[in-house]
Short mmCIF file of C-alpha atoms in Angstrom, two decimals:
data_model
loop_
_atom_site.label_atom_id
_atom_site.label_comp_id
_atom_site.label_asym_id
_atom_site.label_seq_id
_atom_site.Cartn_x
_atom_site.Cartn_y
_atom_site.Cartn_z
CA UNK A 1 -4.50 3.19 -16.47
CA UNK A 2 -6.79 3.24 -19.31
CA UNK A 3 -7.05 6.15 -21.90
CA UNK A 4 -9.32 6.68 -25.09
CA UNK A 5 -7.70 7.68 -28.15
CA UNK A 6 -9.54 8.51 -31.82
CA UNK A 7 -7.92 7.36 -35.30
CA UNK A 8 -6.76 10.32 -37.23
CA UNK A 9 -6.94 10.97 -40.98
CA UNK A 10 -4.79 13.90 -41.66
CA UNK A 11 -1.55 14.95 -40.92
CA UNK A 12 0.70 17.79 -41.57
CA UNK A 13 1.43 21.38 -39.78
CA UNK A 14 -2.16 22.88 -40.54
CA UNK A 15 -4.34 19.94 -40.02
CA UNK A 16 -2.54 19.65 -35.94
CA UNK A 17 -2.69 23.14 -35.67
CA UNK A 18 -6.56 22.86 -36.36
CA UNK A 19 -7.01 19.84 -34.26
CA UNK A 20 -5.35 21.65 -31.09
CA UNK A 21 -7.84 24.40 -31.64
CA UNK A 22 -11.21 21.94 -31.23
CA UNK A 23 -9.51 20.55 -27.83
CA UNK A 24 -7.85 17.65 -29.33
CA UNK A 25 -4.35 16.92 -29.02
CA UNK A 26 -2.06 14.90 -32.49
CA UNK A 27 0.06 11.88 -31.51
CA UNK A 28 1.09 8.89 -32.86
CA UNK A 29 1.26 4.73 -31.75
CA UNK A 30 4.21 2.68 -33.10
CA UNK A 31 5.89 -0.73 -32.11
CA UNK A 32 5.37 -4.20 -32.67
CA UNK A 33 4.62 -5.88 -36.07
CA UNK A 34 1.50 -3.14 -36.91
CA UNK A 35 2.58 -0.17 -38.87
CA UNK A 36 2.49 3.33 -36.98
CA UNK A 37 -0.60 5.04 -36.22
CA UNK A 38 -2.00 8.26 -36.36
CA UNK A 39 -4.27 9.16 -33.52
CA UNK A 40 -6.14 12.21 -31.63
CA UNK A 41 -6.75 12.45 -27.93
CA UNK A 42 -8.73 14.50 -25.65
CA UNK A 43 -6.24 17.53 -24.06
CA UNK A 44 -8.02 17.65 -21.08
CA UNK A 45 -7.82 14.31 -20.53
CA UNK A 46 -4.46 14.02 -21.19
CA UNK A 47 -3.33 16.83 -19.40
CA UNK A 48 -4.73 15.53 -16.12
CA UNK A 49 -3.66 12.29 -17.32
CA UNK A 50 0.01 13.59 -17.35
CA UNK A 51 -0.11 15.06 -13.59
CA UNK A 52 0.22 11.69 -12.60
CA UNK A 53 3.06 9.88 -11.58
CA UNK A 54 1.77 6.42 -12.79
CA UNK A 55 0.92 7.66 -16.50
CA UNK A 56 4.67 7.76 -17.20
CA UNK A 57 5.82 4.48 -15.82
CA UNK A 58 2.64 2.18 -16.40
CA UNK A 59 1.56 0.07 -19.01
CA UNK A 60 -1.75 1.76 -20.20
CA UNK A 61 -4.69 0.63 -21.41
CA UNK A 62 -5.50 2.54 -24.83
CA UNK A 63 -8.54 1.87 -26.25
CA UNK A 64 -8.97 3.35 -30.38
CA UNK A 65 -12.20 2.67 -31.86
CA UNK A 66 -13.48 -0.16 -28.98
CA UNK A 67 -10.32 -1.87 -29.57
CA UNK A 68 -7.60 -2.09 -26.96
CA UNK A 69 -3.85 -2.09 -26.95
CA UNK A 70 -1.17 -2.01 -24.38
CA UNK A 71 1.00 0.82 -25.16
CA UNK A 72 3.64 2.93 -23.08
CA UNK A 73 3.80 6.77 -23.34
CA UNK A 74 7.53 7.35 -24.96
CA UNK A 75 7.77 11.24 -25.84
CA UNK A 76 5.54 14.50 -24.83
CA UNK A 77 5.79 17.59 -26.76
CA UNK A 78 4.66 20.49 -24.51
CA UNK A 79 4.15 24.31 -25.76
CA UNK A 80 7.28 26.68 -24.04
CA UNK A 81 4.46 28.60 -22.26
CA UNK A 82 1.69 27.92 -22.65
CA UNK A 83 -0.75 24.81 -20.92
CA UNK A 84 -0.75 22.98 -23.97
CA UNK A 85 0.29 19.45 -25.18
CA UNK A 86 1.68 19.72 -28.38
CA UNK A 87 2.25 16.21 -29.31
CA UNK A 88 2.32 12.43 -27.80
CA UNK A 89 4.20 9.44 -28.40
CA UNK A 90 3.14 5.81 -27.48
CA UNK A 91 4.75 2.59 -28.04
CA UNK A 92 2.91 -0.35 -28.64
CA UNK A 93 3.52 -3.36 -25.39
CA UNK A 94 4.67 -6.97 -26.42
CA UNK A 95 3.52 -9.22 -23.50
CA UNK A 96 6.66 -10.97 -24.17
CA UNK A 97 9.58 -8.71 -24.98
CA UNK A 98 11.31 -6.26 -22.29
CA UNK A 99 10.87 -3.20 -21.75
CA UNK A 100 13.70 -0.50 -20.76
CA UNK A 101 11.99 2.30 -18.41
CA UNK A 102 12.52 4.60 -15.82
CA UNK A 103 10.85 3.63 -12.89
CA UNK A 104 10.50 6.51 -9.73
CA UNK A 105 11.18 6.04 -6.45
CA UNK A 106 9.76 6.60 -3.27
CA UNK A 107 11.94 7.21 -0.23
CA UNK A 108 10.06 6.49 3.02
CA UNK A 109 11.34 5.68 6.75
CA UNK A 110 13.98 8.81 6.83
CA UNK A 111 12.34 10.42 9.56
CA UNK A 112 12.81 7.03 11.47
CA UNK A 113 16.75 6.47 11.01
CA UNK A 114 18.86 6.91 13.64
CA UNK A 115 20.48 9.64 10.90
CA UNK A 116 17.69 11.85 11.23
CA UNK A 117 16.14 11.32 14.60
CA UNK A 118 19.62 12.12 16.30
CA UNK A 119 22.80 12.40 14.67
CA UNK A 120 21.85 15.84 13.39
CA UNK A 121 21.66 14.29 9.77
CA UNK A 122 19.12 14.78 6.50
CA UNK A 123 18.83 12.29 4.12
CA UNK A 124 20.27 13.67 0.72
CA UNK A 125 18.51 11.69 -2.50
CA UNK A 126 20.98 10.95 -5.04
CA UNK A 127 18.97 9.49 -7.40
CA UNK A 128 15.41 10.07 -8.09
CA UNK A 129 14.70 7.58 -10.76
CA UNK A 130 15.67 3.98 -11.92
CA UNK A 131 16.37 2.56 -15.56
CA UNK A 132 15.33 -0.89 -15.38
CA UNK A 133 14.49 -3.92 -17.21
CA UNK A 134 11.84 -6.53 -17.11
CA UNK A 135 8.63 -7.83 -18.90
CA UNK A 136 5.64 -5.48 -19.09
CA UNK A 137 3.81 -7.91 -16.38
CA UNK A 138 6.86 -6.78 -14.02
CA UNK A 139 6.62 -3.33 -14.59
CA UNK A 140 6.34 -1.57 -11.15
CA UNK A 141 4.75 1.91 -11.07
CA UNK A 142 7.42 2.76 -8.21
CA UNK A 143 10.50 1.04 -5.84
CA UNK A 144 10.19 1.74 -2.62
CA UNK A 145 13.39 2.71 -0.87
CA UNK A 146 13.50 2.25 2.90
CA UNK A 147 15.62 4.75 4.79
CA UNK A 148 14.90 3.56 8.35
CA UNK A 149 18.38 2.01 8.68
CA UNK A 150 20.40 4.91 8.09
CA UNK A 151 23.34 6.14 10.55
CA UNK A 152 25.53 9.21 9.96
CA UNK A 153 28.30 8.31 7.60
CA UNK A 154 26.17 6.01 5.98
CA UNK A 155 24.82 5.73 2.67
CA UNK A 156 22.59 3.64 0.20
CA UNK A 157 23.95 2.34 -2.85
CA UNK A 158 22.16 0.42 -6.12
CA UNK A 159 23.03 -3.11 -5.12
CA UNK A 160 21.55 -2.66 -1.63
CA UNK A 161 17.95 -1.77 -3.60
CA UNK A 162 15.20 -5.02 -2.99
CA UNK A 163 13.99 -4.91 -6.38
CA UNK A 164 10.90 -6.43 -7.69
CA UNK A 165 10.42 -9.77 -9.14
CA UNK A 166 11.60 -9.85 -12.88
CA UNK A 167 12.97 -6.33 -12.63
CA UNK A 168 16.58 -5.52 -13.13
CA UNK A 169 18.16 -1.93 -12.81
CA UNK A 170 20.65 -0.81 -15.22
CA UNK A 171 23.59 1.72 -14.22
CA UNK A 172 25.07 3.75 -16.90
CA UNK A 173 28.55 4.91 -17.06
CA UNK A 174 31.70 2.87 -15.27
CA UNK A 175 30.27 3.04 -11.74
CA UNK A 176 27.95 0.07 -11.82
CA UNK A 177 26.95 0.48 -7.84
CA UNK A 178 26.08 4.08 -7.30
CA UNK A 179 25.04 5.98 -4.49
CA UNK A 180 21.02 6.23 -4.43
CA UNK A 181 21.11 8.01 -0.99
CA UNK A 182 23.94 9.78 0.63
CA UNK A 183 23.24 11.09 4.83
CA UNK A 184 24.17 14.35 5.43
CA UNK A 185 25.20 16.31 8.68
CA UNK A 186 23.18 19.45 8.78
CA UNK A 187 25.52 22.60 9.68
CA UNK A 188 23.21 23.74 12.37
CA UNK A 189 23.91 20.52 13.96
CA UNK A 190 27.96 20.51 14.10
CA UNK A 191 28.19 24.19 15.11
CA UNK A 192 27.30 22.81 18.71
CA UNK A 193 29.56 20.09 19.00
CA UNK A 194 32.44 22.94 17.67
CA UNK A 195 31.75 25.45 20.59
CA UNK A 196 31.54 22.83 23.45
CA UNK A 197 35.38 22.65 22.80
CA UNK A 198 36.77 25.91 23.55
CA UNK A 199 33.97 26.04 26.76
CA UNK A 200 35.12 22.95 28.48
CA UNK A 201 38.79 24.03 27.71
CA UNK A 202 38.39 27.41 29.67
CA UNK A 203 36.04 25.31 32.07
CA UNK A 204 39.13 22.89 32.67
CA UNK A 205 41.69 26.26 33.72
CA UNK A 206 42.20 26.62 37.62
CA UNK A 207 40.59 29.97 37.93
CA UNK A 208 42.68 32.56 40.07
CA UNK A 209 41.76 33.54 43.83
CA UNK A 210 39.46 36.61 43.92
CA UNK A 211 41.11 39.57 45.40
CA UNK A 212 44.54 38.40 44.79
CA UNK A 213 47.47 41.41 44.35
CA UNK A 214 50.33 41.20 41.90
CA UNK A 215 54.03 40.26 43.67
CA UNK A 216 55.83 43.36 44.27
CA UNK A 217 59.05 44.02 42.62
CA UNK A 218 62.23 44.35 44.18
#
């Protein structure tokens, strides 16, 4: 993606406040061996920009003053109410060193499992997002995550993921293969199986002849 950002001269409190009211939004570039950057950007732009999914997990093309730069968007300031973009970070992009992002994914195939279709089962996403590691080049915008193989009692951990070429996830905390997708059996669907019991118990009794009299006592 590309975006066009303008140099900025002046900093400070009042001089962002006064850029937010012409339309523009502050933010800064840093990274690399170039010292950081001040820089203005359209908040329309932007904030259009930021609806997408691949603005946060792309390399983007930032063009400031006709000349361009890789860069990565690192930190968005966002105003508690209101529709406005306070601030923006980017990092500069060395072709060469690695980058550590989060990377979405995108479940497809649930509604073809043999979970879903019929075992009475939903497919419960875990995880939503990846922390990986790999050159810019590598960078996907997403990692697909089939769920077409799914059975009830099943579930989808990190080391059964086919990540891309170059790309390596990274798994925080002790549990270095967690669970990206867990199958779940829906309520609805065991209430059923729970009342077929009792019925085919009182189905299985001998029933009693009809019109039959109590033995009299002696």
């Amino acid at each position: 993606m590309k975006l066009v950002a303008f140099e900025r001269a002046k900093q400070g409190t009042g001089a962002s406040r006064r850029l937010r009211i012409t339309g523009r939004t502050p933010g800064i570039v840093y990274g690399g061996a170039t010292e950081p950057q001040l820089i203005e950007v359209d908040h329309n732009a932007l904030w259009h920009a930021l609806k997408k999914e691949a603005f946060h997990a792309s390399v983007l093309d930032m063009d400031i003053g006709g000349k361009e730069q890789k860069v990565l968007l690192r930190d968005v300031q966002v105003h508690p109410f209101k529709q406005l973009v306070l601030h923006v970070d980017f990092q500069r992009v060395d072709a060469n060193t690695k980058l550590h992002m989060k990377v979405p994914l995108h479940f497809v195939g649930d509604d073809q499992s043999v979970a879903v279709k019929s075992e009475g089962c939903i497919a419960n996403h875990v995880i939503s997002e990846l922390d990986v590691l790999c050159l810019p080049a590598d960078l996907p915008e997403f990692i697909t995550v089939d769920l077409s193989g799914l059975r009830k009692g099943s579930s989808l951990h990190l080391q059964d993921l086919p990540l891309p070429k170059g790309v390596k996830a990274i798994a925080h905390g002790s549990d270095k293969n967690p669970v990206v997708v867990s199958v779940v059996v829906v309520a609805a669907a065991e209430a059923p199986a729970a009342e077929a019991a009792p019925a085919a118990d009182a189905a299985a009794k001998p029933a009693g002849k009809a019109g039959a009299k109590p033995a009299a006592k002696k």
